[in-house]
């Protein structure tokens, strides 16, 4: 089965894990510190905080900013549910914003403006599929309204621009992301005081960690805030350090494969459209395509599966999930809903070749054409 995404793991990761096991220091030690330094450096940041997931990262950012009950946070609905959940964790209200268009499925500025209220405190931008939101446009908007910009950068690790939009950015190293630690995440924040609050809240609000106490020989610590256990362990950090060395090369392979996809789709099945037709910096996390309205998506999914090709959907809109329908009934985002109904995510990962890209497009063309013929016959 050709999977939508597949992690690349091998001998170097095994060796890194063995070293950690031999060292007998299993969590929050040298590997985590090295990983934080390397990840920050790659993004042109001074420092970062490694955590247990991107969800934890988003929660810590909102918590560190003091966002809470009575506050509203603008979020896209075309995202993973964790983006909105993090807002609920701090007792604030996520306000869903529609996308710009089917070709530009990022949060719409005009819609964000329309949904702003005096209670709006922050905006979480998602670089959907790895494609970066327009930084200057959002910064102007946030400055005029006095809003914090938070980046959910789960799809866009390794790009220099990421982490520079606003107060902080959250990253994911889940198994299907551009680089993985199995489970894991990181926070980049511009303000060192905010980053320090986040670092402390990651470990129960304690004033020092186990490793620091070992090195400083002071067994005492204090707890000065209600924190969480969102720590990263040494095994994950060690894997992350290896993965990080490959991230730029993997992102470049993803870019080349995406270019090939666009070229083949345009010639072999032009009824299928690929969003983000204009030039835009991207980490190419996934390859979303839009099926023509006459195509039955389930038929296409089934036909590709029969050919050994996995496909997925990004995303079922968050505002249409039962939890969110109950919390904010009556939310209607027509462009998000239309996009989500027609979207199909086809395989994209650095172990694919130009031949696999061609094979996927051939299978897609056959599946979509048979929908067209079925439509004509009916
Ligand atoms: C994967 C993902 C998350 C959550 O990441 P975890 O590390 O699994 O918590 C959040 N937002 C987006 C957009 C994602 O794709």
Coordinates of C-alpha atoms and ligand atoms in Angstrom, one line a residue:
X1 CA 0.0 0.0 0.0
X2 CA 1.3 3.4 -0.9
X3 CA 0.6 5.5 2.2
X4 CA -0.4 9.2 2.2
X5 CA 2.6 9.8 4.5
X6 CA 5.3 7.5 5.9
X7 CA 8.0 8.3 8.4
X8 CA 11.6 7.7 7.4
X9 CA 13.4 5.9 10.2
X10 CA 16.5 3.8 10.1
X11 CA 19.9 2.9 11.4
X12 CA 20.8 6.4 12.7
X13 CA 17.6 6.6 14.8
X14 CA 18.2 3.1 16.2
X15 CA 21.8 4.1 17.1
X16 CA 20.6 7.3 18.8
X17 CA 18.0 5.4 20.8
X18 CA 20.7 2.8 21.9
X19 CA 22.9 5.6 23.1
X20 CA 20.1 7.1 25.3
X21 CA 19.3 3.6 26.7
X22 CA 23.0 3.0 27.5
X23 CA 23.2 6.5 29.2
X24 CA 20.4 5.6 31.7
X25 CA 19.2 9.2 31.6
X26 CA 15.7 8.9 30.1
X27 CA 14.0 12.2 30.1
X28 CA 14.6 16.0 30.0
X29 CA 18.4 15.8 29.7
X30 CA 21.1 16.6 27.3
X31 CA 19.3 15.3 24.2
X32 CA 16.3 17.5 24.9
X33 CA 18.5 20.5 25.4
X34 CA 20.5 19.7 22.2
X35 CA 17.3 19.2 20.3
X36 CA 15.9 22.5 21.5
X37 CA 19.1 24.3 20.4
X38 CA 19.1 22.7 17.0
X39 CA 15.4 23.2 16.3
X40 CA 15.6 26.9 17.3
X41 CA 18.7 27.5 15.2
X42 CA 17.0 26.0 12.1
X43 CA 14.2 28.6 12.5
X44 CA 16.5 31.5 13.2
X45 CA 15.3 31.6 16.8
X46 CA 17.4 32.0 20.0
X47 CA 15.7 29.3 21.9
X48 CA 12.7 26.9 21.9
X49 CA 10.9 24.6 24.3
X50 CA 10.4 20.9 23.3
X51 CA 7.2 19.4 24.5
X52 CA 5.1 16.2 24.3
X53 CA 2.9 17.3 21.3
X54 CA 1.8 20.3 19.2
X55 CA -1.5 20.2 21.1
X56 CA 0.5 20.8 24.4
X57 CA 2.5 23.5 22.6
X58 CA -0.7 25.4 21.6
X59 CA -2.1 25.0 25.1
X60 CA 1.1 26.3 26.7
X61 CA 1.2 29.3 24.3
X62 CA -2.4 30.3 25.1
X63 CA -1.8 29.7 28.8
X64 CA 1.4 31.7 28.8
X65 CA -0.4 34.6 27.2
X66 CA -3.0 34.6 29.9
X67 CA -5.9 33.9 27.5
X68 CA -8.8 32.5 29.3
X69 CA -12.6 32.7 30.1
X70 CA -14.4 35.5 28.3
X71 CA -11.7 35.7 25.6
X72 CA -12.2 34.8 21.9
X73 CA -9.6 33.3 19.6
X74 CA -10.0 33.2 15.8
X75 CA -9.2 29.8 14.3
X76 CA -9.7 28.2 10.9
X77 CA -12.2 25.3 10.8
X78 CA -10.1 23.6 8.0
X79 CA -7.6 22.2 10.4
X80 CA -7.0 19.4 12.9
X81 CA -9.3 19.6 15.9
X82 CA -6.3 20.3 18.2
X83 CA -6.1 23.9 17.0
X84 CA -9.6 24.7 18.4
X85 CA -9.3 22.3 21.4
X86 CA -6.4 24.2 22.7
X87 CA -8.6 27.3 23.0
X88 CA -11.2 25.3 25.0
X89 CA -8.4 24.1 27.3
X90 CA -7.8 27.6 28.6
X91 CA -11.6 28.3 28.9
X92 CA -11.7 30.7 26.0
X93 CA -14.0 30.5 22.9
X94 CA -12.7 29.5 19.5
X95 CA -14.4 31.5 16.7
X96 CA -14.3 29.7 13.4
X97 CA -13.2 31.7 10.3
X98 CA -13.9 30.6 6.7
X99 CA -11.1 30.1 4.1
X100 CA -10.3 32.6 1.4
X101 CA -11.2 30.4 -1.6
X102 CA -10.9 26.9 -3.0
X103 CA -7.6 27.9 -4.5
X104 CA -6.4 29.6 -1.3
X105 CA -7.7 27.4 1.5
X106 CA -6.1 29.6 4.3
X107 CA -8.0 31.7 6.8
X108 CA -9.7 34.7 5.0
X109 CA -8.7 38.1 6.3
X110 CA -12.0 39.7 5.4
X111 CA -13.9 36.9 7.3
X112 CA -11.5 37.3 10.3
X113 CA -12.2 41.0 10.3
X114 CA -16.0 40.3 10.3
X115 CA -15.8 37.9 13.2
X116 CA -13.6 40.2 15.4
X117 CA -15.3 41.5 18.6
X118 CA -14.0 43.4 21.6
X119 CA -13.4 40.0 23.2
X120 CA -11.0 38.8 20.5
X121 CA -7.6 38.4 21.9
X122 CA -5.7 36.2 19.5
X123 CA -5.7 34.5 16.1
X124 CA -4.2 31.0 15.4
X125 CA -2.9 30.8 11.8
X126 CA -2.5 27.4 10.3
X127 CA -0.1 27.0 7.4
X128 CA -2.4 24.5 5.8
X129 CA -0.6 21.8 3.8
X130 CA 2.6 23.6 4.6
X131 CA 1.7 26.8 2.6
X132 CA 2.5 29.9 4.5
X133 CA -0.1 32.5 5.3
X134 CA 0.6 36.1 4.2
X135 CA 2.7 37.5 7.0
X136 CA 2.6 41.2 6.3
X137 CA -1.2 41.1 5.8
X138 CA -1.8 39.3 9.1
X139 CA 0.6 41.4 11.0
X140 CA -1.1 44.6 9.9
X141 CA -4.4 43.2 10.9
X142 CA -3.2 42.0 14.3
X143 CA -1.5 45.3 15.0
X144 CA -4.5 47.4 14.2
X145 CA -6.7 45.2 16.4
X146 CA -4.2 44.6 19.2
X147 CA -4.3 40.8 18.7
X148 CA -1.7 38.1 19.3
X149 CA -0.7 36.0 16.3
X150 CA 0.0 32.4 17.1
X151 CA 1.1 30.0 14.4
X152 CA 0.0 26.4 14.3
X153 CA 3.0 25.4 12.3
X154 CA 2.4 21.6 12.5
X155 CA 2.5 21.5 8.7
X156 CA 5.5 23.8 8.1
X157 CA 8.6 22.9 10.1
X158 CA 12.0 23.9 8.6
X159 CA 10.9 27.2 7.0
X160 CA 12.8 30.2 8.1
X161 CA 9.7 32.4 8.1
X162 CA 7.8 30.2 10.5
X163 CA 7.9 31.5 14.0
X164 CA 8.3 35.1 12.9
X165 CA 4.6 36.0 12.4
X166 CA 3.6 36.8 15.9
X167 CA 4.2 35.9 19.6
X168 CA 4.7 32.2 19.2
X169 CA 4.6 29.1 16.9
X170 CA 3.7 25.5 17.8
X171 CA 5.2 22.5 15.9
X172 CA 4.3 18.8 15.8
X173 CA 6.6 15.8 15.5
X174 CA 3.7 13.3 15.3
X175 CA 4.4 10.2 13.2
X176 CA 2.9 11.6 10.0
X177 CA 4.5 15.0 10.0
X178 CA 7.5 16.2 7.9
X179 CA 9.8 15.1 10.7
X180 CA 8.9 12.9 13.6
X181 CA 9.8 11.9 17.2
X182 CA 6.7 9.5 17.3
X183 CA 4.9 12.0 19.6
X184 CA 6.3 15.4 20.2
X185 CA 6.2 19.1 19.7
X186 CA 8.0 22.4 20.2
X187 CA 7.3 26.1 20.9
X188 CA 9.2 29.0 19.5
X189 CA 8.4 32.4 21.1
X190 CA 10.0 35.8 20.4
X191 CA 9.6 37.1 24.0
X192 CA 12.1 35.3 26.3
X193 CA 9.8 35.9 29.3
X194 CA 6.9 34.2 27.5
X195 CA 9.2 31.3 26.5
X196 CA 10.4 31.0 30.1
X197 CA 6.8 30.9 31.4
X198 CA 6.1 28.2 28.8
X199 CA 9.2 26.3 29.9
X200 CA 8.1 26.4 33.5
X201 CA 4.5 25.4 32.8
X202 CA 5.7 22.4 30.7
X203 CA 7.1 20.8 33.9
X204 CA 4.5 21.3 36.6
X205 CA 5.4 25.0 37.2
X206 CA 8.5 23.9 39.0
X207 CA 11.4 26.4 39.2
X208 CA 14.0 23.8 38.1
X209 CA 14.2 20.4 36.3
X210 CA 15.7 17.1 37.5
X211 CA 18.7 17.5 35.2
X212 CA 19.4 21.1 36.4
X213 CA 19.2 19.9 40.0
X214 CA 21.7 17.2 39.3
X215 CA 24.1 19.7 37.7
X216 CA 23.6 22.5 40.3
X217 CA 23.6 20.1 43.3
X218 CA 20.7 22.0 44.8
X219 CA 17.9 19.6 45.6
X220 CA 15.4 22.3 46.3
X221 CA 12.7 23.6 43.9
X222 CA 9.6 25.7 44.2
X223 CA 6.3 25.6 42.4
X224 CA 5.2 29.1 41.5
X225 CA 2.3 28.4 39.1
X226 CA -0.1 25.7 38.1
X227 CA 1.8 23.8 35.4
X228 CA 1.4 20.7 33.4
X229 CA 3.4 17.6 32.5
X230 CA 4.1 18.3 28.8
X231 CA 7.8 17.1 28.9
X232 CA 9.7 15.6 26.1
X233 CA 11.9 12.5 26.8
X234 CA 15.5 11.8 25.8
X235 CA 14.5 9.0 23.4
X236 CA 12.2 11.3 21.4
X237 CA 14.7 14.1 21.4
X238 CA 17.5 11.8 20.2
X239 CA 15.3 10.6 17.3
X240 CA 14.4 14.3 16.7
X241 CA 18.1 15.3 16.4
X242 CA 18.6 12.7 13.7
X243 CA 15.4 13.7 11.8
X244 CA 16.3 17.4 12.0
X245 CA 19.5 16.7 10.0
X246 CA 17.3 15.5 7.1
X247 CA 14.4 17.9 7.3
X248 CA 15.7 20.4 4.7
X249 CA 16.5 17.7 2.2
X250 CA 13.1 15.9 2.8
X251 CA 11.2 19.2 2.4
X252 CA 13.1 19.8 -0.9
X253 CA 12.1 16.3 -2.2
X254 CA 8.5 17.1 -1.2
X255 CA 8.7 20.3 -3.2
X256 CA 10.0 18.5 -6.3
X257 CA 7.3 15.8 -6.0
X258 CA 4.6 18.4 -5.6
X259 CA 5.8 20.2 -8.8
X260 CA 5.7 16.9 -10.6
X261 CA 2.2 16.2 -9.3
X262 CA 0.9 19.6 -10.5
X263 CA 2.4 19.0 -14.0
X264 CA 1.0 15.5 -14.4
X265 CA -2.4 16.4 -13.0
X266 CA -2.7 19.4 -15.4
X267 CA -2.0 17.1 -18.4
X268 CA -3.5 13.8 -17.4
X269 CA -6.6 14.8 -15.4
X270 CA -7.3 18.6 -15.7
X271 CA -10.8 18.1 -14.2
X272 CA -8.9 17.7 -10.8
X273 CA -7.6 21.0 -9.5
X274 CA -4.7 21.6 -7.1
X275 CA -5.1 24.4 -4.6
X276 CA -2.3 27.1 -4.1
X277 CA -1.9 27.6 -7.9
X278 CA 0.1 30.8 -7.3
X279 CA 3.7 31.0 -6.0
X280 CA 3.8 30.6 -2.2
X281 CA 6.5 29.3 0.2
X282 CA 5.6 25.8 1.5
X283 CA 6.9 22.9 3.4
X284 CA 4.6 20.6 1.3
X285 CA 3.3 18.7 4.2
X286 CA 0.5 17.1 2.3
X287 CA -0.8 17.0 -1.3
X288 CA -4.4 18.2 -1.3
X289 CA -6.4 18.0 -4.6
X290 CA -10.0 19.0 -5.4
X291 CA -12.2 16.6 -7.3
X292 CA -14.7 17.9 -9.9
X293 CA -18.2 18.2 -8.6
X294 CA -19.5 15.3 -10.7
X295 CA -17.0 12.9 -9.1
X296 CA -18.2 10.6 -6.2
X297 CA -15.4 11.0 -3.7
X298 CA -16.0 7.6 -2.1
X299 CA -15.8 5.9 -5.5
X300 CA -12.5 7.6 -6.2
X301 CA -11.2 6.6 -2.7
X302 CA -12.3 3.0 -3.3
X303 CA -10.8 2.8 -6.8
X304 CA -7.4 4.2 -5.6
X305 CA -7.5 1.8 -2.6
X306 CA -8.0 -1.1 -5.0
X307 CA -4.9 0.1 -6.8
X308 CA -2.9 0.0 -3.5
X309 CA -3.0 3.8 -3.0
X310 CA -4.2 5.3 0.3
X311 CA -5.9 8.6 0.3
X312 CA -7.2 10.7 3.2
X313 CA -9.3 13.9 3.7
X314 CA -7.9 17.2 5.2
X315 CA -10.1 18.0 6.9
X316 CA -13.6 17.3 8.1
X317 CA -14.3 20.9 9.2
X318 CA -14.0 21.3 13.0
X319 CA -17.1 23.4 13.3
X320 CA -19.1 20.4 12.0
X321 CA -17.8 17.9 14.6
X322 CA -20.5 17.0 17.1
X323 CA -18.6 18.6 20.0
X324 CA -18.4 22.0 18.2
X325 CA -21.9 21.8 16.7
X326 CA -23.1 21.5 20.3
X327 CA -20.9 24.3 21.6
X328 CA -21.7 26.8 18.8
X329 CA -24.7 25.7 16.9
X330 CA -25.5 27.4 13.6
X331 CA -21.9 28.0 12.5
X332 CA -21.9 28.0 8.7
X333 CA -18.7 28.4 6.7
X334 CA -19.7 27.8 3.0
X335 CA -16.2 27.9 1.4
X336 CA -14.7 25.6 4.1
X337 CA -17.6 23.2 3.7
X338 CA -17.4 23.1 -0.1
X339 CA -13.7 22.6 0.0
X340 CA -13.9 19.8 2.6
X341 CA -16.5 18.0 0.6
X342 CA -14.4 17.8 -2.6
X343 CA -10.9 17.6 -1.1
X344 CA -8.8 14.4 -1.4
X345 CA -5.2 14.1 -0.1
X346 CA -3.0 11.9 -2.2
X347 CA 0.3 10.4 -1.1
X348 CA 3.3 12.7 -0.6
X349 CA 6.4 11.8 1.2
X350 CA 10.1 11.8 0.5
X351 CA 10.4 8.1 -0.2
X352 CA 8.2 8.4 -3.3
X353 CA 9.8 8.7 -6.8
X354 CA 8.6 10.5 -10.0
X355 CA 7.4 7.0 -11.1
X356 CA 5.1 6.7 -8.1
X357 CA 3.8 10.2 -8.7
X358 CA 2.9 9.3 -12.3
X359 CA 1.2 6.1 -11.1
X360 CA -0.9 7.9 -8.6
X361 CA -2.0 10.5 -11.2
X362 CA -2.8 7.7 -13.7
X363 CA -5.0 5.9 -11.1
X364 CA -6.6 9.2 -10.2
X365 CA -7.3 10.1 -13.8
X366 CA -8.9 6.6 -14.4
X367 CA -11.0 6.9 -11.3
X368 CA -12.3 10.4 -12.1
X369 CA -12.9 9.6 -15.8
X370 CA -15.0 6.6 -14.8
X371 CA -17.1 9.0 -12.6
X372 CA -17.5 11.2 -15.6
X373 CA -18.7 8.3 -17.8
X374 CA -21.0 7.0 -15.0
X375 CA -22.4 10.6 -14.9
X376 CA -22.9 10.6 -18.7
X377 CA -24.5 7.1 -18.7
X378 CA -26.9 8.3 -16.0
Ligands
LIG1 C1 -1.0 17.3 13.7 C2 -1.5 18.6 14.0 C3 -1.7 19.1 15.3 C4 -1.5 18.2 16.5 O1 -0.3 17.7 16.6 P1 0.0 16.7 17.8 O2 1.5 16.8 17.9 O3 -0.5 15.4 17.4 O4 -0.6 17.2 19.1 C5 -2.2 20.4 15.4 N1 -2.5 21.1 14.4 C6 -2.4 20.7 13.1 C7 -2.7 21.6 12.0 C8 -1.9 19.4 12.9 O5 -1.8 18.9 11.6

